[in-house]
JSON list of C-alpha atoms in Angstrom, two decimals:
[
{"chain": "A", "resi": 1, "resn": "UNK", "atom": "CA", "xyz": [0.17, -0.84, 0.36]},
{"chain": "A", "resi": 2, "resn": "UNK", "atom": "CA", "xyz": [0.98, 3.77, -0.97]},
{"chain": "A", "resi": 3, "resn": "UNK", "atom": "CA", "xyz": [2.34, 5.78, 2.54]},
{"chain": "A", "resi": 4, "resn": "UNK", "atom": "CA", "xyz": [1.00, 8.84, 3.10]},
{"chain": "A", "resi": 5, "resn": "UNK", "atom": "CA", "xyz": [3.17, 11.48, 5.42]},
{"chain": "A", "resi": 6, "resn": "UNK", "atom": "CA", "xyz": [1.67, 14.72, 7.13]},
{"chain": "A", "resi": 7, "resn": "UNK", "atom": "CA", "xyz": [3.16, 17.40, 8.22]},
{"chain": "A", "resi": 8, "resn": "UNK", "atom": "CA", "xyz": [2.85, 18.97, 10.54]},
{"chain": "A", "resi": 9, "resn": "UNK", "atom": "CA", "xyz": [0.83, 17.22, 12.69]},
{"chain": "A", "resi": 10, "resn": "UNK", "atom": "CA", "xyz": [-0.37, 20.03, 14.60]},
{"chain": "A", "resi": 11, "resn": "UNK", "atom": "CA", "xyz": [-1.16, 23.76, 12.89]},
{"chain": "A", "resi": 12, "resn": "UNK", "atom": "CA", "xyz": [-1.68, 26.66, 15.26]},
{"chain": "A", "resi": 13, "resn": "UNK", "atom": "CA", "xyz": [-2.32, 29.52, 13.38]},
{"chain": "A", "resi": 14, "resn": "UNK", "atom": "CA", "xyz": [-3.05, 33.61, 13.63]},
{"chain": "A", "resi": 15, "resn": "UNK", "atom": "CA", "xyz": [-6.43, 34.40, 11.73]},
{"chain": "A", "resi": 16, "resn": "UNK", "atom": "CA", "xyz": [-5.29, 36.52, 8.56]},
{"chain": "A", "resi": 17, "resn": "UNK", "atom": "CA", "xyz": [-2.21, 34.92, 8.70]},
{"chain": "A", "resi": 18, "resn": "UNK", "atom": "CA", "xyz": [-0.88, 31.90, 6.01]},
{"chain": "A", "resi": 19, "resn": "UNK", "atom": "CA", "xyz": [-1.29, 28.18, 6.71]},
{"chain": "A", "resi": 20, "resn": "UNK", "atom": "CA", "xyz": [0.55, 25.31, 5.09]},
{"chain": "A", "resi": 21, "resn": "UNK", "atom": "CA", "xyz": [0.54, 21.23, 5.03]},
{"chain": "A", "resi": 22, "resn": "UNK", "atom": "CA", "xyz": [1.99, 18.88, 3.63]},
{"chain": "A", "resi": 23, "resn": "UNK", "atom": "CA", "xyz": [1.80, 15.37, 2.26]},
{"chain": "A", "resi": 24, "resn": "UNK", "atom": "CA", "xyz": [3.86, 13.26, 0.85]},
{"chain": "A", "resi": 25, "resn": "UNK", "atom": "CA", "xyz": [3.76, 9.58, -0.66]},
{"chain": "A", "resi": 26, "resn": "UNK", "atom": "CA", "xyz": [5.97, 6.88, -0.64]},
{"chain": "A", "resi": 27, "resn": "UNK", "atom": "CA", "xyz": [5.61, 6.42, -4.52]},
{"chain": "A", "resi": 28, "resn": "UNK", "atom": "CA", "xyz": [4.42, 8.49, -7.15]},
{"chain": "A", "resi": 29, "resn": "UNK", "atom": "CA", "xyz": [0.94, 9.04, -8.10]},
{"chain": "A", "resi": 30, "resn": "UNK", "atom": "CA", "xyz": [1.40, 10.94, -11.32]},
{"chain": "A", "resi": 31, "resn": "UNK", "atom": "CA", "xyz": [-1.29, 8.78, -13.64]},
{"chain": "A", "resi": 32, "resn": "UNK", "atom": "CA", "xyz": [-0.57, 8.33, -17.09]},
{"chain": "A", "resi": 33, "resn": "UNK", "atom": "CA", "xyz": [-3.15, 10.92, -18.23]},
{"chain": "A", "resi": 34, "resn": "UNK", "atom": "CA", "xyz": [-1.61, 13.31, -16.59]},
{"chain": "A", "resi": 35, "resn": "UNK", "atom": "CA", "xyz": [-3.50, 13.77, -13.32]},
{"chain": "A", "resi": 36, "resn": "UNK", "atom": "CA", "xyz": [-2.03, 13.15, -10.07]},
{"chain": "A", "resi": 37, "resn": "UNK", "atom": "CA", "xyz": [-3.86, 11.15, -7.82]},
{"chain": "A", "resi": 38, "resn": "UNK", "atom": "CA", "xyz": [-4.15, 13.03, -4.78]},
{"chain": "A", "resi": 39, "resn": "UNK", "atom": "CA", "xyz": [-7.12, 15.01, -2.92]},
{"chain": "A", "resi": 40, "resn": "UNK", "atom": "CA", "xyz": [-7.17, 16.63, 0.15]},
{"chain": "A", "resi": 41, "resn": "UNK", "atom": "CA", "xyz": [-10.89, 17.12, 2.49]},
{"chain": "A", "resi": 42, "resn": "UNK", "atom": "CA", "xyz": [-10.76, 18.54, 5.95]},
{"chain": "A", "resi": 43, "resn": "UNK", "atom": "CA", "xyz": [-13.35, 16.59, 9.12]},
{"chain": "A", "resi": 44, "resn": "UNK", "atom": "CA", "xyz": [-14.58, 20.27, 11.10]},
{"chain": "A", "resi": 45, "resn": "UNK", "atom": "CA", "xyz": [-15.46, 19.41, 14.67]},
{"chain": "A", "resi": 46, "resn": "UNK", "atom": "CA", "xyz": [-18.54, 16.92, 14.79]},
{"chain": "A", "resi": 47, "resn": "UNK", "atom": "CA", "xyz": [-19.02, 16.87, 11.19]},
{"chain": "A", "resi": 48, "resn": "UNK", "atom": "CA", "xyz": [-17.98, 14.19, 8.40]},
{"chain": "A", "resi": 49, "resn": "UNK", "atom": "CA", "xyz": [-14.32, 14.61, 5.63]},
{"chain": "A", "resi": 50, "resn": "UNK", "atom": "CA", "xyz": [-15.96, 17.26, 3.45]},
{"chain": "A", "resi": 51, "resn": "UNK", "atom": "CA", "xyz": [-13.68, 16.82, 0.00]},
{"chain": "A", "resi": 52, "resn": "UNK", "atom": "CA", "xyz": [-11.38, 20.98, -0.76]},
{"chain": "A", "resi": 53, "resn": "UNK", "atom": "CA", "xyz": [-8.89, 19.74, -3.86]},
{"chain": "A", "resi": 54, "resn": "UNK", "atom": "CA", "xyz": [-9.03, 16.73, -5.97]},
{"chain": "A", "resi": 55, "resn": "UNK", "atom": "CA", "xyz": [-6.12, 15.59, -8.37]},
{"chain": "A", "resi": 56, "resn": "UNK", "atom": "CA", "xyz": [-3.18, 17.80, -6.44]},
{"chain": "A", "resi": 57, "resn": "UNK", "atom": "CA", "xyz": [-4.75, 21.50, -7.38]},
{"chain": "A", "resi": 58, "resn": "UNK", "atom": "CA", "xyz": [-8.16, 21.98, -8.24]},
{"chain": "A", "resi": 59, "resn": "UNK", "atom": "CA", "xyz": [-10.39, 23.23, -5.82]},
{"chain": "A", "resi": 60, "resn": "UNK", "atom": "CA", "xyz": [-14.29, 21.52, -5.25]},
{"chain": "A", "resi": 61, "resn": "UNK", "atom": "CA", "xyz": [-17.60, 23.16, -5.84]},
{"chain": "A", "resi": 62, "resn": "UNK", "atom": "CA", "xyz": [-17.41, 25.74, -2.99]},
{"chain": "A", "resi": 63, "resn": "UNK", "atom": "CA", "xyz": [-14.27, 25.90, -1.93]},
{"chain": "A", "resi": 64, "resn": "UNK", "atom": "CA", "xyz": [-13.09, 29.01, -1.21]},
{"chain": "A", "resi": 65, "resn": "UNK", "atom": "CA", "xyz": [-10.27, 30.57, -3.07]},
{"chain": "A", "resi": 66, "resn": "UNK", "atom": "CA", "xyz": [-8.33, 31.23, -0.19]},
{"chain": "A", "resi": 67, "resn": "UNK", "atom": "CA", "xyz": [-7.33, 27.26, -0.32]},
{"chain": "A", "resi": 68, "resn": "UNK", "atom": "CA", "xyz": [-5.09, 26.00, -2.88]},
{"chain": "A", "resi": 69, "resn": "UNK", "atom": "CA", "xyz": [-3.15, 23.08, -4.03]},
{"chain": "A", "resi": 70, "resn": "UNK", "atom": "CA", "xyz": [-0.22, 22.33, -5.25]},
{"chain": "A", "resi": 71, "resn": "UNK", "atom": "CA", "xyz": [2.68, 19.72, -6.06]},
{"chain": "A", "resi": 72, "resn": "UNK", "atom": "CA", "xyz": [2.64, 16.32, -8.48]},
{"chain": "A", "resi": 73, "resn": "UNK", "atom": "CA", "xyz": [4.91, 13.40, -7.71]},
{"chain": "A", "resi": 74, "resn": "UNK", "atom": "CA", "xyz": [4.92, 12.69, -4.78]},
{"chain": "A", "resi": 75, "resn": "UNK", "atom": "CA", "xyz": [5.33, 15.81, -2.96]},
{"chain": "A", "resi": 76, "resn": "UNK", "atom": "CA", "xyz": [2.12, 17.88, -2.75]},
{"chain": "A", "resi": 77, "resn": "UNK", "atom": "CA", "xyz": [1.35, 21.28, -0.19]},
{"chain": "A", "resi": 78, "resn": "UNK", "atom": "CA", "xyz": [-2.56, 22.39, 0.88]},
{"chain": "A", "resi": 79, "resn": "UNK", "atom": "CA", "xyz": [-2.21, 26.37, 1.41]},
{"chain": "A", "resi": 80, "resn": "UNK", "atom": "CA", "xyz": [-4.46, 28.42, 2.93]},
{"chain": "A", "resi": 81, "resn": "UNK", "atom": "CA", "xyz": [-3.35, 32.79, 2.00]},
{"chain": "A", "resi": 82, "resn": "UNK", "atom": "CA", "xyz": [-5.19, 34.15, 4.81]},
{"chain": "A", "resi": 83, "resn": "UNK", "atom": "CA", "xyz": [-7.18, 31.50, 7.14]},
{"chain": "A", "resi": 84, "resn": "UNK", "atom": "CA", "xyz": [-10.16, 32.01, 9.39]},
{"chain": "A", "resi": 85, "resn": "UNK", "atom": "CA", "xyz": [-11.52, 30.76, 11.79]},
{"chain": "A", "resi": 86, "resn": "UNK", "atom": "CA", "xyz": [-13.69, 27.67, 10.30]},
{"chain": "A", "resi": 87, "resn": "UNK", "atom": "CA", "xyz": [-11.47, 26.72, 9.26]},
{"chain": "A", "resi": 88, "resn": "UNK", "atom": "CA", "xyz": [-10.63, 24.94, 12.58]},
{"chain": "A", "resi": 89, "resn": "UNK", "atom": "CA", "xyz": [-10.28, 20.64, 11.70]},
{"chain": "A", "resi": 90, "resn": "UNK", "atom": "CA", "xyz": [-7.91, 18.13, 10.87]},
{"chain": "A", "resi": 91, "resn": "UNK", "atom": "CA", "xyz": [-6.64, 18.18, 7.12]},
{"chain": "A", "resi": 92, "resn": "UNK", "atom": "CA", "xyz": [-6.31, 14.82, 5.60]},
{"chain": "A", "resi": 93, "resn": "UNK", "atom": "CA", "xyz": [-4.97, 13.92, 2.40]},
{"chain": "A", "resi": 94, "resn": "UNK", "atom": "CA", "xyz": [-5.34, 10.95, 0.83]},
{"chain": "A", "resi": 95, "resn": "UNK", "atom": "CA", "xyz": [-4.15, 8.88, -2.70]},
{"chain": "A", "resi": 96, "resn": "UNK", "atom": "CA", "xyz": [-6.63, 6.88, -4.72]},
{"chain": "A", "resi": 97, "resn": "UNK", "atom": "CA", "xyz": [-4.21, 6.32, -7.08]},
{"chain": "A", "resi": 98, "resn": "UNK", "atom": "CA", "xyz": [-4.94, 2.66, -6.33]},
{"chain": "A", "resi": 99, "resn": "UNK", "atom": "CA", "xyz": [-7.80, 1.35, -6.37]},
{"chain": "A", "resi": 100, "resn": "UNK", "atom": "CA", "xyz": [-6.45, 0.72, -2.07]},
{"chain": "A", "resi": 101, "resn": "UNK", "atom": "CA", "xyz": [-7.29, 4.35, -1.00]},
{"chain": "A", "resi": 102, "resn": "UNK", "atom": "CA", "xyz": [-4.35, 5.24, 2.09]},
{"chain": "A", "resi": 103, "resn": "UNK", "atom": "CA", "xyz": [-4.78, 9.25, 4.14]},
{"chain": "A", "resi": 104, "resn": "UNK", "atom": "CA", "xyz": [-2.77, 10.33, 5.84]},
{"chain": "A", "resi": 105, "resn": "UNK", "atom": "CA", "xyz": [-2.76, 10.78, 9.26]},
{"chain": "A", "resi": 106, "resn": "UNK", "atom": "CA", "xyz": [-4.26, 14.14, 9.75]},
{"chain": "A", "resi": 107, "resn": "UNK", "atom": "CA", "xyz": [-3.39, 18.19, 10.38]},
{"chain": "A", "resi": 108, "resn": "UNK", "atom": "CA", "xyz": [-5.09, 19.67, 13.56]},
{"chain": "A", "resi": 109, "resn": "UNK", "atom": "CA", "xyz": [-5.34, 23.46, 12.91]},
{"chain": "A", "resi": 110, "resn": "UNK", "atom": "CA", "xyz": [-6.50, 26.24, 15.40]},
{"chain": "A", "resi": 111, "resn": "UNK", "atom": "CA", "xyz": [-6.77, 29.30, 16.16]},
{"chain": "A", "resi": 112, "resn": "UNK", "atom": "CA", "xyz": [-4.28, 31.00, 18.11]},
{"chain": "B", "resi": 1, "resn": "UNK", "atom": "CA", "xyz": [-29.72, 15.96, -4.09]},
{"chain": "B", "resi": 2, "resn": "UNK", "atom": "CA", "xyz": [-27.37, 13.25, -3.59]},
{"chain": "B", "resi": 3, "resn": "UNK", "atom": "CA", "xyz": [-27.52, 12.50, -0.07]},
{"chain": "B", "resi": 4, "resn": "UNK", "atom": "CA", "xyz": [-26.62, 8.79, 1.03]},
{"chain": "B", "resi": 5, "resn": "UNK", "atom": "CA", "xyz": [-28.18, 7.84, 5.28]},
{"chain": "B", "resi": 6, "resn": "UNK", "atom": "CA", "xyz": [-26.95, 5.45, 7.16]},
{"chain": "B", "resi": 7, "resn": "UNK", "atom": "CA", "xyz": [-28.65, 3.09, 10.43]},
{"chain": "B", "resi": 8, "resn": "UNK", "atom": "CA", "xyz": [-28.30, 5.10, 13.79]},
{"chain": "B", "resi": 9, "resn": "UNK", "atom": "CA", "xyz": [-25.73, 4.00, 16.81]},
{"chain": "B", "resi": 10, "resn": "UNK", "atom": "CA", "xyz": [-24.70, 0.48, 17.36]},
{"chain": "B", "resi": 11, "resn": "UNK", "atom": "CA", "xyz": [-23.37, -1.36, 20.43]},
{"chain": "B", "resi": 12, "resn": "UNK", "atom": "CA", "xyz": [-22.11, -4.99, 20.10]},
{"chain": "B", "resi": 13, "resn": "UNK", "atom": "CA", "xyz": [-20.01, -7.33, 22.54]},
{"chain": "B", "resi": 14, "resn": "UNK", "atom": "CA", "xyz": [-16.43, -8.73, 21.93]},
{"chain": "B", "resi": 15, "resn": "UNK", "atom": "CA", "xyz": [-17.06, -11.74, 19.14]},
{"chain": "B", "resi": 16, "resn": "UNK", "atom": "CA", "xyz": [-20.21, -10.27, 17.83]},
{"chain": "B", "resi": 17, "resn": "UNK", "atom": "CA", "xyz": [-21.36, -8.35, 14.05]},
{"chain": "B", "resi": 18, "resn": "UNK", "atom": "CA", "xyz": [-22.65, -5.61, 13.22]},
{"chain": "B", "resi": 19, "resn": "UNK", "atom": "CA", "xyz": [-23.99, -4.34, 10.02]},
{"chain": "B", "resi": 20, "resn": "UNK", "atom": "CA", "xyz": [-24.67, -1.04, 8.94]},
{"chain": "B", "resi": 21, "resn": "UNK", "atom": "CA", "xyz": [-26.50, 0.29, 6.05]},
{"chain": "B", "resi": 22, "resn": "UNK", "atom": "CA", "xyz": [-26.44, 3.01, 3.74]},
{"chain": "B", "resi": 23, "resn": "UNK", "atom": "CA", "xyz": [-29.70, 4.53, 1.95]},
{"chain": "B", "resi": 24, "resn": "UNK", "atom": "CA", "xyz": [-28.33, 6.72, -1.53]},
{"chain": "B", "resi": 25, "resn": "UNK", "atom": "CA", "xyz": [-30.56, 8.93, -3.61]},
{"chain": "B", "resi": 26, "resn": "UNK", "atom": "CA", "xyz": [-30.61, 12.18, -5.43]},
{"chain": "B", "resi": 27, "resn": "UNK", "atom": "CA", "xyz": [-28.11, 9.89, -8.26]},
{"chain": "B", "resi": 28, "resn": "UNK", "atom": "CA", "xyz": [-27.86, 7.45, -10.72]},
{"chain": "B", "resi": 29, "resn": "UNK", "atom": "CA", "xyz": [-26.80, 4.04, -7.41]},
{"chain": "B", "resi": 30, "resn": "UNK", "atom": "CA", "xyz": [-25.42, 1.80, -9.76]},
{"chain": "B", "resi": 31, "resn": "UNK", "atom": "CA", "xyz": [-22.75, 4.08, -11.35]},
{"chain": "B", "resi": 32, "resn": "UNK", "atom": "CA", "xyz": [-20.90, 5.17, -8.52]},
{"chain": "B", "resi": 33, "resn": "UNK", "atom": "CA", "xyz": [-18.83, 3.11, -6.41]},
{"chain": "B", "resi": 34, "resn": "UNK", "atom": "CA", "xyz": [-19.38, 3.29, -2.89]},
{"chain": "B", "resi": 35, "resn": "UNK", "atom": "CA", "xyz": [-16.42, 3.16, -0.66]},
{"chain": "B", "resi": 36, "resn": "UNK", "atom": "CA", "xyz": [-15.83, 2.22, 3.96]},
{"chain": "B", "resi": 37, "resn": "UNK", "atom": "CA", "xyz": [-14.01, 4.50, 6.06]},
{"chain": "B", "resi": 38, "resn": "UNK", "atom": "CA", "xyz": [-13.63, 4.29, 9.95]},
{"chain": "B", "resi": 39, "resn": "UNK", "atom": "CA", "xyz": [-12.28, 6.81, 12.08]},
{"chain": "B", "resi": 40, "resn": "UNK", "atom": "CA", "xyz": [-11.43, 4.65, 15.61]},
{"chain": "B", "resi": 41, "resn": "UNK", "atom": "CA", "xyz": [-11.90, 7.81, 19.20]},
{"chain": "B", "resi": 42, "resn": "UNK", "atom": "CA", "xyz": [-9.49, 10.54, 18.52]},
{"chain": "B", "resi": 43, "resn": "UNK", "atom": "CA", "xyz": [-7.52, 9.07, 15.38]},
{"chain": "B", "resi": 44, "resn": "UNK", "atom": "CA", "xyz": [-7.59, 9.19, 11.29]},
{"chain": "B", "resi": 45, "resn": "UNK", "atom": "CA", "xyz": [-9.41, 7.95, 8.57]},
{"chain": "B", "resi": 46, "resn": "UNK", "atom": "CA", "xyz": [-8.95, 4.31, 7.63]},
{"chain": "B", "resi": 47, "resn": "UNK", "atom": "CA", "xyz": [-9.61, 3.40, 4.37]},
{"chain": "B", "resi": 48, "resn": "UNK", "atom": "CA", "xyz": [-12.00, -0.44, 5.13]},
{"chain": "B", "resi": 49, "resn": "UNK", "atom": "CA", "xyz": [-12.89, -0.65, 0.89]},
{"chain": "B", "resi": 50, "resn": "UNK", "atom": "CA", "xyz": [-16.26, -0.70, -1.63]},
{"chain": "B", "resi": 51, "resn": "UNK", "atom": "CA", "xyz": [-18.38, -2.19, -3.05]},
{"chain": "B", "resi": 52, "resn": "UNK", "atom": "CA", "xyz": [-19.38, -1.54, -7.04]},
{"chain": "B", "resi": 53, "resn": "UNK", "atom": "CA", "xyz": [-22.80, -1.25, -6.98]},
{"chain": "B", "resi": 54, "resn": "UNK", "atom": "CA", "xyz": [-23.51, -2.04, -10.42]},
{"chain": "B", "resi": 55, "resn": "UNK", "atom": "CA", "xyz": [-22.04, -5.77, -10.32]},
{"chain": "B", "resi": 56, "resn": "UNK", "atom": "CA", "xyz": [-21.94, -5.86, -6.72]},
{"chain": "B", "resi": 57, "resn": "UNK", "atom": "CA", "xyz": [-17.67, -6.65, -7.41]},
{"chain": "B", "resi": 58, "resn": "UNK", "atom": "CA", "xyz": [-15.59, -5.55, -3.94]},
{"chain": "B", "resi": 59, "resn": "UNK", "atom": "CA", "xyz": [-12.33, -4.43, -2.79]},
{"chain": "B", "resi": 60, "resn": "UNK", "atom": "CA", "xyz": [-11.59, -4.72, 1.24]},
{"chain": "B", "resi": 61, "resn": "UNK", "atom": "CA", "xyz": [-7.80, -3.44, 2.37]},
{"chain": "B", "resi": 62, "resn": "UNK", "atom": "CA", "xyz": [-5.59, -6.04, 3.73]},
{"chain": "B", "resi": 63, "resn": "UNK", "atom": "CA", "xyz": [-6.24, -5.79, 7.57]},
{"chain": "B", "resi": 64, "resn": "UNK", "atom": "CA", "xyz": [-10.54, -5.94, 6.80]},
{"chain": "B", "resi": 65, "resn": "UNK", "atom": "CA", "xyz": [-9.77, -9.33, 4.44]},
{"chain": "B", "resi": 66, "resn": "UNK", "atom": "CA", "xyz": [-12.23, -12.53, 5.82]},
{"chain": "B", "resi": 67, "resn": "UNK", "atom": "CA", "xyz": [-13.77, -9.98, 8.75]},
{"chain": "B", "resi": 68, "resn": "UNK", "atom": "CA", "xyz": [-15.71, -8.05, 6.90]},
{"chain": "B", "resi": 69, "resn": "UNK", "atom": "CA", "xyz": [-18.70, -8.52, 3.89]},
{"chain": "B", "resi": 70, "resn": "UNK", "atom": "CA", "xyz": [-19.94, -5.71, 1.91]},
{"chain": "B", "resi": 71, "resn": "UNK", "atom": "CA", "xyz": [-23.05, -6.37, -0.56]},
{"chain": "B", "resi": 72, "resn": "UNK", "atom": "CA", "xyz": [-26.39, -3.95, -1.61]},
{"chain": "B", "resi": 73, "resn": "UNK", "atom": "CA", "xyz": [-29.12, -4.64, -2.66]},
{"chain": "B", "resi": 74, "resn": "UNK", "atom": "CA", "xyz": [-30.13, -1.83, -6.04]},
{"chain": "B", "resi": 75, "resn": "UNK", "atom": "CA", "xyz": [-34.33, -2.14, -5.32]},
{"chain": "B", "resi": 76, "resn": "UNK", "atom": "CA", "xyz": [-33.59, 0.10, -1.73]},
{"chain": "B", "resi": 77, "resn": "UNK", "atom": "CA", "xyz": [-30.12, 1.90, -3.48]},
{"chain": "B", "resi": 78, "resn": "UNK", "atom": "CA", "xyz": [-29.07, 0.66, -0.41]},
{"chain": "B", "resi": 79, "resn": "UNK", "atom": "CA", "xyz": [-25.27, -0.89, 0.58]},
{"chain": "B", "resi": 80, "resn": "UNK", "atom": "CA", "xyz": [-24.33, -3.24, 3.83]},
{"chain": "B", "resi": 81, "resn": "UNK", "atom": "CA", "xyz": [-21.17, -3.51, 5.51]},
{"chain": "B", "resi": 82, "resn": "UNK", "atom": "CA", "xyz": [-21.34, -6.23, 8.67]},
{"chain": "B", "resi": 83, "resn": "UNK", "atom": "CA", "xyz": [-18.04, -6.86, 10.56]},
{"chain": "B", "resi": 84, "resn": "UNK", "atom": "CA", "xyz": [-17.64, -10.79, 12.27]},
{"chain": "B", "resi": 85, "resn": "UNK", "atom": "CA", "xyz": [-15.72, -11.12, 15.37]},
{"chain": "B", "resi": 86, "resn": "UNK", "atom": "CA", "xyz": [-15.80, -7.40, 16.83]},
{"chain": "B", "resi": 87, "resn": "UNK", "atom": "CA", "xyz": [-13.26, -6.17, 19.16]},
{"chain": "B", "resi": 88, "resn": "UNK", "atom": "CA", "xyz": [-12.50, -3.54, 20.80]},
{"chain": "B", "resi": 89, "resn": "UNK", "atom": "CA", "xyz": [-10.68, -2.53, 18.62]},
{"chain": "B", "resi": 90, "resn": "UNK", "atom": "CA", "xyz": [-13.28, -2.18, 16.28]},
{"chain": "B", "resi": 91, "resn": "UNK", "atom": "CA", "xyz": [-14.88, 0.60, 18.46]},
{"chain": "B", "resi": 92, "resn": "UNK", "atom": "CA", "xyz": [-15.74, 3.25, 15.41]},
{"chain": "B", "resi": 93, "resn": "UNK", "atom": "CA", "xyz": [-17.29, 5.94, 13.14]},
{"chain": "B", "resi": 94, "resn": "UNK", "atom": "CA", "xyz": [-17.99, 4.19, 9.85]},
{"chain": "B", "resi": 95, "resn": "UNK", "atom": "CA", "xyz": [-18.68, 6.28, 6.75]},
{"chain": "B", "resi": 96, "resn": "UNK", "atom": "CA", "xyz": [-20.03, 5.19, 3.79]},
{"chain": "B", "resi": 97, "resn": "UNK", "atom": "CA", "xyz": [-19.28, 7.65, 1.02]},
{"chain": "B", "resi": 98, "resn": "UNK", "atom": "CA", "xyz": [-18.91, 7.70, -3.17]},
{"chain": "B", "resi": 99, "resn": "UNK", "atom": "CA", "xyz": [-17.01, 8.14, -6.10]},
{"chain": "B", "resi": 100, "resn": "UNK", "atom": "CA", "xyz": [-17.44, 8.22, -9.75]},
{"chain": "B", "resi": 101, "resn": "UNK", "atom": "CA", "xyz": [-14.04, 5.52, -10.63]},
{"chain": "B", "resi": 102, "resn": "UNK", "atom": "CA", "xyz": [-11.28, 7.63, -10.95]},
{"chain": "B", "resi": 103, "resn": "UNK", "atom": "CA", "xyz": [-12.99, 10.64, -9.47]},
{"chain": "B", "resi": 104, "resn": "UNK", "atom": "CA", "xyz": [-12.32, 11.53, -6.34]},
{"chain": "B", "resi": 105, "resn": "UNK", "atom": "CA", "xyz": [-14.63, 10.71, -2.84]},
{"chain": "B", "resi": 106, "resn": "UNK", "atom": "CA", "xyz": [-17.17, 14.04, -3.34]},
{"chain": "B", "resi": 107, "resn": "UNK", "atom": "CA", "xyz": [-20.26, 12.66, -1.23]},
{"chain": "B", "resi": 108, "resn": "UNK", "atom": "CA", "xyz": [-20.37, 10.90, 2.65]},
{"chain": "B", "resi": 109, "resn": "UNK", "atom": "CA", "xyz": [-22.83, 9.67, 4.99]},
{"chain": "B", "resi": 110, "resn": "UNK", "atom": "CA", "xyz": [-23.04, 11.22, 8.40]},
{"chain": "B", "resi": 111, "resn": "UNK", "atom": "CA", "xyz": [-21.56, 8.12, 9.83]},
{"chain": "B", "resi": 112, "resn": "UNK", "atom": "CA", "xyz": [-21.93, 5.51, 12.30]},
{"chain": "B", "resi": 113, "resn": "UNK", "atom": "CA", "xyz": [-20.73, 5.38, 15.43]},
{"chain": "B", "resi": 114, "resn": "UNK", "atom": "CA", "xyz": [-19.86, 1.33, 16.44]},
{"chain": "B", "resi": 115, "resn": "UNK", "atom": "CA", "xyz": [-19.03, 1.14, 20.16]},
{"chain": "B", "resi": 116, "resn": "UNK", "atom": "CA", "xyz": [-17.86, -2.24, 21.47]},
{"chain": "B", "resi": 117, "resn": "UNK", "atom": "CA", "xyz": [-17.82, -3.66, 24.60]},
{"chain": "B", "resi": 118, "resn": "UNK", "atom": "CA", "xyz": [-18.59, -6.61, 27.36]}
]
């Protein structure tokens, strides 16, 4: 199975400041069709996960443009340009290149 | 609108089995794979497996092979996930979630808490 490693695991951020989360995979997530099968999810407290970014860099419907995803192959980054209070929760990267999906450990974003 | 509505919380004894349901609506049931993902208390997300509602084929995570069974009923657009030989470590919230094969998981159920306790 592909191992997904996120850092940091905890991320305290002051509102209005930027935030960045790294996700690395044990093998390349770049498929022959040119897409990276790496997605980002946010699980807000007490809720089910919600899709933020798909295929490495595409914002899902309704996701604010302060969220952006980048990277290719084995190294990916989720950035929030200006953190807001509603962004608290746990962020997960997930690989879907292989049939057996795997998630990163999660990064807990909290407001300072 | 798309909805995945799961069955209610369960309390089971060690060694028992539990069957969780996930009723889908608002889309063509047989078009999307259905995954099951669980989350132990205070822990991360763990993928358990998926089912193709069209033909019923399944793929399970190695950790759950032989202990998890996923089925579907196309007449009621419902997917089921059964875990046998429950142990305390199976205490978790279990989620169903759909994807359009090759596309990301885009909708999740509300989750079902399964508590395993003697």
